[in-house]
CSV table of C-alpha atoms in Angstrom, one decimal:
chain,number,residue,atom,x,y,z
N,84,UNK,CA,141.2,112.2,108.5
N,85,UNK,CA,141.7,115.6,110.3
N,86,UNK,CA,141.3,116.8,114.2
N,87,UNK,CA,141.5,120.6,115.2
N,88,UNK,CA,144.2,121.6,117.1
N,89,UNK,CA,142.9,123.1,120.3
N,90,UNK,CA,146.2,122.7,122.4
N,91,UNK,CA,147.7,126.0,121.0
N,92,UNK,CA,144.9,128.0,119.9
N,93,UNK,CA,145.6,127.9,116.0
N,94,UNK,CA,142.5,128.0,113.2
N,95,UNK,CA,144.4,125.4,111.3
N,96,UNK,CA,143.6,121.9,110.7
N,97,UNK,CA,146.2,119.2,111.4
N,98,UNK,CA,147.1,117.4,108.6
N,99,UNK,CA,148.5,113.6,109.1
N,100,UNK,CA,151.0,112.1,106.4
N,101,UNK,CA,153.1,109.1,105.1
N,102,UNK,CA,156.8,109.0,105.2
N,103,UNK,CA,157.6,109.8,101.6
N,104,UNK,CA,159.3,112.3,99.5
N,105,UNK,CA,160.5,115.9,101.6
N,106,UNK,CA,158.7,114.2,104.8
N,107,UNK,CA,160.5,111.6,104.7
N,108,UNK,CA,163.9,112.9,103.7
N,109,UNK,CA,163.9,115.8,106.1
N,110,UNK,CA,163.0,113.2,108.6
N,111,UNK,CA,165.4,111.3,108.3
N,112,UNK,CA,167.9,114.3,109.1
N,113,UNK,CA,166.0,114.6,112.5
N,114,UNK,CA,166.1,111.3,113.1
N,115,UNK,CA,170.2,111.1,113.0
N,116,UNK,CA,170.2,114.8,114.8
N,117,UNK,CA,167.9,113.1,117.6
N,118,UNK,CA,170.3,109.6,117.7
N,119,UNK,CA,172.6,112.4,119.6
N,120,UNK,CA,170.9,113.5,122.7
N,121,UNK,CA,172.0,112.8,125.4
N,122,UNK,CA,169.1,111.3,127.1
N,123,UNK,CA,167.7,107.9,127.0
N,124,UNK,CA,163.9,108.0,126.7
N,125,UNK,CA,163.2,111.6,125.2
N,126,UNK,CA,165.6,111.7,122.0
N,127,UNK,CA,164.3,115.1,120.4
N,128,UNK,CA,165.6,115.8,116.6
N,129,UNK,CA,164.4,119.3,114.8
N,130,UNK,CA,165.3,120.1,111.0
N,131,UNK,CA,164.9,123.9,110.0
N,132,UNK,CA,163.9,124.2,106.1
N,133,UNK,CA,163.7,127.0,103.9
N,134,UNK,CA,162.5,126.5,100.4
N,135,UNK,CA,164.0,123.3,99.5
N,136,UNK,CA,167.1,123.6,101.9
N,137,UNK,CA,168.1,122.7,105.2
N,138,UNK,CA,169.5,125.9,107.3
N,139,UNK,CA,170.0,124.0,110.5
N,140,UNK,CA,169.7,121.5,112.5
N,141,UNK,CA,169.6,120.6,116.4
N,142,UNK,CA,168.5,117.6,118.9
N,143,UNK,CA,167.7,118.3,122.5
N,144,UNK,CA,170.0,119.1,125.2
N,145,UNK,CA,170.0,119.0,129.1
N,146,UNK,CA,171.4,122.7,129.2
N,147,UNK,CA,169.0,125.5,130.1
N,148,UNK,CA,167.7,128.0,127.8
N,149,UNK,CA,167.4,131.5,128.6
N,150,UNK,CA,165.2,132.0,125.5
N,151,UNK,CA,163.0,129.6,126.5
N,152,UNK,CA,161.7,132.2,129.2
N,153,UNK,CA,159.7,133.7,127.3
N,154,UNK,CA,157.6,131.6,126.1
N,155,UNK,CA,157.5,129.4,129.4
N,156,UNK,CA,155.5,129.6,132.8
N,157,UNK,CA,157.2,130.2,135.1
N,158,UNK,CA,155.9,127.5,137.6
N,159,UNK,CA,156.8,124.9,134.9
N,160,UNK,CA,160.7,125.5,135.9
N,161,UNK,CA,164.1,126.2,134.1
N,162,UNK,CA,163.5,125.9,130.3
N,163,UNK,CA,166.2,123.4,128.7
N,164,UNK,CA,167.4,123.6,125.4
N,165,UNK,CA,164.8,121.7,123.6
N,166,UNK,CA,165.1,120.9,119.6
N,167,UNK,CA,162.7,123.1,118.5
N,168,UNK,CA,164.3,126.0,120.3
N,169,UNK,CA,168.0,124.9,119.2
N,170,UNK,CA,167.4,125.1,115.7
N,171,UNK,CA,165.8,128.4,115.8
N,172,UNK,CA,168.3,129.9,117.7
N,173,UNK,CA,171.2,132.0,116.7
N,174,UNK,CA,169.5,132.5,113.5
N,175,UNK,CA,168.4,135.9,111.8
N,176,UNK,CA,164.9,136.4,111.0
N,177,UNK,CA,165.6,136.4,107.4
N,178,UNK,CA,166.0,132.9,107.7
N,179,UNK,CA,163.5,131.5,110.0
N,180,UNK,CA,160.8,133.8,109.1
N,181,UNK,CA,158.2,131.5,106.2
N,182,UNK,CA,160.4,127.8,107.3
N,183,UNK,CA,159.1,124.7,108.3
N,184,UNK,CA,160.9,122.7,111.0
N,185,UNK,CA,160.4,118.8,111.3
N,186,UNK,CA,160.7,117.3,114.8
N,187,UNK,CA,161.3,114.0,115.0
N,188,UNK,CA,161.3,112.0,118.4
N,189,UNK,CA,163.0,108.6,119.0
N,190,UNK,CA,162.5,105.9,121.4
N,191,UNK,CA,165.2,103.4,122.7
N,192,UNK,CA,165.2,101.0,119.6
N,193,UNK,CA,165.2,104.0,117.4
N,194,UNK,CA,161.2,104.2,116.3
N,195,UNK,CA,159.6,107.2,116.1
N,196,UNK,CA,157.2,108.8,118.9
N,197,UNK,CA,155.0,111.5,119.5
N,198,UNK,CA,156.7,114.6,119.0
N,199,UNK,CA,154.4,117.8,118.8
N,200,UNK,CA,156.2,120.8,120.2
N,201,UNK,CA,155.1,121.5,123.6
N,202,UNK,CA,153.8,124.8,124.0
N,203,UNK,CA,157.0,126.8,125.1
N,204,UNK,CA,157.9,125.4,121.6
N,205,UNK,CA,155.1,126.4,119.8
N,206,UNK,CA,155.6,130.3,120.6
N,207,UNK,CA,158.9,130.1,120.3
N,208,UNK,CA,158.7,129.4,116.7
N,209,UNK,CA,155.8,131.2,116.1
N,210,UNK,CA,157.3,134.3,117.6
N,211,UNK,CA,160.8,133.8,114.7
N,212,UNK,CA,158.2,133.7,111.9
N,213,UNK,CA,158.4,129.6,111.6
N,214,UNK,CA,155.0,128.4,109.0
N,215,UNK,CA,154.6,125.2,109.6
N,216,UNK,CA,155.3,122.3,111.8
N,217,UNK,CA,155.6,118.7,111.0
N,218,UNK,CA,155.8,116.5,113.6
N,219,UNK,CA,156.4,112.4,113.8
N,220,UNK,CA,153.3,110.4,115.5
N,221,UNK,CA,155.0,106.7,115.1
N,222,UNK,CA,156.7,104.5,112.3
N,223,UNK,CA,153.8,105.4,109.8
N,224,UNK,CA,152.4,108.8,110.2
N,225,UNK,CA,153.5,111.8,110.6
N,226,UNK,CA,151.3,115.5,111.3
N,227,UNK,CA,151.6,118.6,110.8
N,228,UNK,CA,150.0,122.0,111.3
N,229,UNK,CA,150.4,125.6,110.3
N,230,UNK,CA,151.3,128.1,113.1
């Protein structure tokens, strides 16, 4: 089963997945990187992957995130450092440019959400050369979609 993305204006097809092999592990990582944010309901994880390695890794924060400006409106307020953006960050293109970073979001019991990169996100990555996106849905499935 496959929807088209509409929400960011991308040609590719989303693609939803099981929880096994590089998913799975990789998801895992986000999943511990998101057990440390700060905040209660919105627990944001992000694992930036090159080949078969992980370059970096980040969770979401309540700091602001001069970055984030670019690729925000500015009636939508102050950017925050948001796990997408974190693990791109600092990095040289070299490294980000072909990736694929997996977001994980947890809830208060620690299940997985919905977490598909808003759209601040989404150009953010795009704009560092970032290929793909995987994303958790819940406990079972997880998407993903080229950028």
């Amino acid at each position: 089963m496959s929807t088209q993305c509409i929400e960011y204006d991308t040609n590719d097809v989303e693609r939803l997945h099981n929880y096994t092999g590089k998913i799975r592990r990789f998801m895992q990582i986000a999943h511990r990187a998101a057990n440390q944010s700060p905040f209660p309901d919105y627990r944001h994880g992000a694992v930036l992957v090159k080949g078969a390695s992980v370059r970096n890794v980040s969770y979401n924060k309540g700091n602001y995130c001069s970055f984030g400006h670019r690729f925000r409106k500015l009636q939508q307020g102050n950017p925050t450092l948001h796990a997408e953006l974190g693990v791109i960050l600092g990095l040289d293109r070299e490294v980000t440019d072909g990736a694929t970073v997996y977001v994980a979001r947890i809830d208060k019991s620690a299940c997985y959400r919905l977490s598909k990169p808003c759209a601040m996100c989404h150009e953010a990555m795009k704009h560092v050369g970032i290929k793909r996106v995987v994303y958790t849905i819940n406990n079972k499935i997880a998407g993903s979609y080229k950028l």
